[in-house]
Amino acid sequence: MSQVVAPGALVTSWSATIGGARQHEKVLTAVGLAVILPAVFFSIGELTSRRLIPAPAWLVTPIDAALPVVPAAVWLYVSWYVAPAVALSLRVDRFRTVCRAELVALAVCSVGYLMLPIGLPRPPIAAVDMSSALLRLVYQLDPPVNVFPSYHAAVAALLACMIVPRPRVLRLAWSMWMLAICVSCVLTKQHLLFDVVAGVGVGVAVGRRLQ
């Protein structure tokens, strides 16, 4: 005897299948970006390694000279690497838009890295606490190139523009987190102030354009 399946059950099954496929798409896309981004940065670093220049005078502000390195800020800096994962909670069409924005921002920033192959010296970190150890590790893994504009700041800015939590308190917390990431770029001496300002400009422009 053939079994009759209720139409409602078919719709539910179909919806679950589509939902699962879309979730897999988001995960695969996120993994793809996690592979592409380091490859691009490494390739640009290799291309520019023999023609690095010091930061031009117009890029260095008195604020950069006055601010000391703050190892504790490294925790905010590395939180950038998990912040884009929040996009996995978005609808698949919105998720695609955010990923597209990250790639556009990468392309814009890459032009800056190739045109201004700046090598940014890092200060010595002598302390032995956990924050200092993590900052030394960041310095080891992340060469002091690909500086202007800051891709860290660009992604933080576009995420702040494109991911807007509904509860006001979450919206404020999200915006403050992205702002703190931008500040950490300067406090860890990974970037100069104008690197971050330029990166924020890229992120806001791309985020609003693709919004």
XYZ file of C-alpha atoms in Angstrom:
211
model
C 0.000 0.000 0.000
C 1.400 3.382 -0.991
C 1.685 5.931 1.737
C 0.053 9.310 1.192
C 2.123 12.269 2.363
C 0.229 15.325 3.465
C 0.974 18.498 1.459
C 1.920 20.319 4.647
C 4.575 17.726 5.389
C 5.983 18.120 1.868
C 6.212 21.883 2.285
C 7.895 21.516 5.662
C 10.397 19.011 4.270
C 11.112 21.206 1.250
C 11.618 24.281 3.438
C 13.997 22.398 5.704
C 16.004 21.201 2.692
C 16.255 24.704 1.239
C 17.141 26.157 4.622
C 19.881 23.587 5.110
C 21.290 24.244 1.646
C 21.376 27.972 2.293
C 23.128 27.474 5.612
C 25.710 25.284 3.903
C 26.189 27.997 1.284
C 26.900 30.563 3.999
C 29.379 28.305 5.777
C 31.208 27.445 2.541
C 31.333 31.108 1.567
C 32.741 32.043 4.971
C 35.408 29.344 4.661
C 36.217 30.566 1.153
C 36.716 34.112 2.410
C 38.887 32.830 5.254
C 41.153 31.269 2.610
C 41.069 34.081 0.058
C 41.823 37.008 2.373
C 45.141 35.722 3.806
C 46.201 34.592 0.328
C 45.617 38.078 -1.084
C 47.444 39.792 1.775
C 50.367 37.374 1.552
C 50.614 37.819 -2.232
C 50.597 41.608 -1.981
C 53.189 41.426 0.780
C 55.428 39.341 -1.453
C 54.965 41.708 -4.394
C 55.819 44.778 -2.341
C 58.444 43.365 0.021
C 61.370 44.674 -2.044
C 60.038 48.188 -2.525
C 58.718 49.070 0.911
C 58.832 52.729 1.869
C 58.580 54.429 5.265
C 55.304 56.117 6.082
C 55.248 59.517 4.339
C 55.179 62.603 6.539
C 51.573 63.447 5.618
C 50.434 60.083 6.979
C 52.058 60.395 10.406
C 50.229 62.576 12.920
C 51.346 63.880 16.317
C 48.760 61.540 17.827
C 50.616 58.522 16.450
C 53.823 59.716 18.091
C 52.131 60.573 21.374
C 50.171 57.341 21.847
C 52.089 54.496 23.489
C 51.586 50.912 22.462
C 48.834 49.333 24.583
C 49.233 45.529 24.539
C 45.820 44.985 26.170
C 44.194 46.418 23.033
C 45.307 43.335 21.109
C 42.260 41.420 22.401
C 39.977 43.872 20.625
C 42.216 43.741 17.570
C 42.001 39.957 17.226
C 38.256 40.005 17.917
C 38.010 41.382 14.369
C 38.661 37.870 13.086
C 35.435 36.543 14.618
C 33.228 39.616 14.131
C 32.301 38.772 10.504
C 30.919 35.430 11.726
C 27.931 37.396 13.027
C 26.901 37.729 9.382
C 26.104 34.002 9.402
C 22.952 34.872 11.316
C 21.663 37.016 8.441
C 19.303 35.959 5.678
C 21.221 34.383 2.829
C 20.646 37.321 0.455
C 21.866 39.766 3.100
C 24.809 37.518 3.876
C 25.800 37.537 0.206
C 25.687 41.323 0.169
C 27.965 41.585 3.207
C 30.453 39.140 1.668
C 30.389 41.081 -1.588
C 31.063 44.277 0.352
C 34.059 42.701 2.074
C 35.511 41.696 -1.300
C 34.941 45.153 -2.777
C 36.624 46.739 0.249
C 39.504 44.282 -0.162
C 39.926 45.318 -3.797
C 39.952 49.023 -2.909
C 42.406 48.538 -0.044
C 44.642 46.357 -2.202
C 45.066 49.217 -4.664
C 46.312 51.336 -1.776
C 48.753 48.643 -0.651
C 50.211 48.336 -4.138
C 50.435 52.081 -4.749
C 51.795 52.884 -1.267
C 53.819 49.848 -0.142
C 54.460 51.181 3.343
C 56.458 49.242 5.896
C 55.420 50.186 9.419
C 58.004 49.569 12.169
C 56.737 47.891 15.312
C 57.847 48.833 18.824
C 59.602 46.205 20.969
C 57.313 44.420 23.417
C 59.300 43.368 26.466
C 56.555 42.551 28.968
C 55.674 38.896 29.657
C 51.936 39.146 30.386
C 49.350 37.409 28.183
C 48.413 40.548 26.249
C 52.037 41.258 25.385
C 52.603 37.649 24.362
C 49.577 37.748 22.085
C 50.676 41.049 20.550
C 54.132 39.621 19.850
C 52.432 36.671 18.142
C 50.349 39.050 16.023
C 53.526 40.889 15.047
C 55.122 37.588 14.029
C 52.179 36.341 11.975
C 51.125 39.651 10.447
C 53.991 41.358 8.562
C 54.129 45.173 8.934
C 52.856 45.807 5.406
C 49.429 46.340 3.780
C 48.968 49.433 5.894
C 47.051 52.181 4.055
C 44.071 52.019 4.182
C 43.379 49.690 7.092
C 41.329 46.684 5.987
C 40.613 45.975 9.651
C 38.924 49.368 9.916
C 37.218 49.029 6.525
C 35.522 45.749 7.468
C 34.611 47.011 10.926
C 32.983 50.090 9.390
C 31.040 48.212 6.727
C 29.843 45.675 9.284
C 28.650 48.529 11.483
C 26.748 49.934 8.500
C 25.324 46.695 7.151
C 24.532 44.659 10.268
C 22.000 46.526 12.390
C 20.625 44.521 15.340
C 17.010 45.364 16.120
C 17.193 45.963 19.891
C 18.728 49.374 20.433
C 21.057 48.141 23.144
C 22.496 45.464 20.834
C 22.828 47.998 18.047
C 24.813 50.280 20.345
C 26.966 47.411 21.619
C 27.677 46.271 18.051
C 28.664 49.772 16.924
C 30.878 50.254 19.974
C 32.599 46.929 19.306
C 33.382 47.934 15.721
C 34.626 51.333 16.908
C 36.816 49.677 19.535
C 38.377 47.479 16.847
C 39.292 50.596 14.870
C 40.853 52.206 17.957
C 42.793 49.020 18.700
C 44.470 49.232 15.290
C 46.223 52.396 16.467
C 46.856 51.332 20.068
C 48.572 48.116 18.962
C 50.677 50.097 16.460
C 49.375 47.924 13.647
C 48.228 51.068 11.851
C 48.573 54.820 11.907
C 45.599 57.031 12.648
C 45.106 58.058 9.012
C 45.259 54.389 7.943
C 42.234 53.803 10.138
C 40.431 56.949 9.011
C 40.931 55.945 5.380
C 39.804 52.391 6.124
C 36.643 53.638 7.816
C 35.990 55.810 4.773
C 36.304 52.786 2.484
C 34.059 50.681 4.690
C 31.328 53.301 5.025
C 31.369 54.074 1.296
C 31.184 50.405 0.292
C 28.653 49.550 2.985
C 26.287 52.352 1.995
C 26.739 51.709 -1.709
C 25.809 48.034 -1.375
C 23.283 48.547 1.440
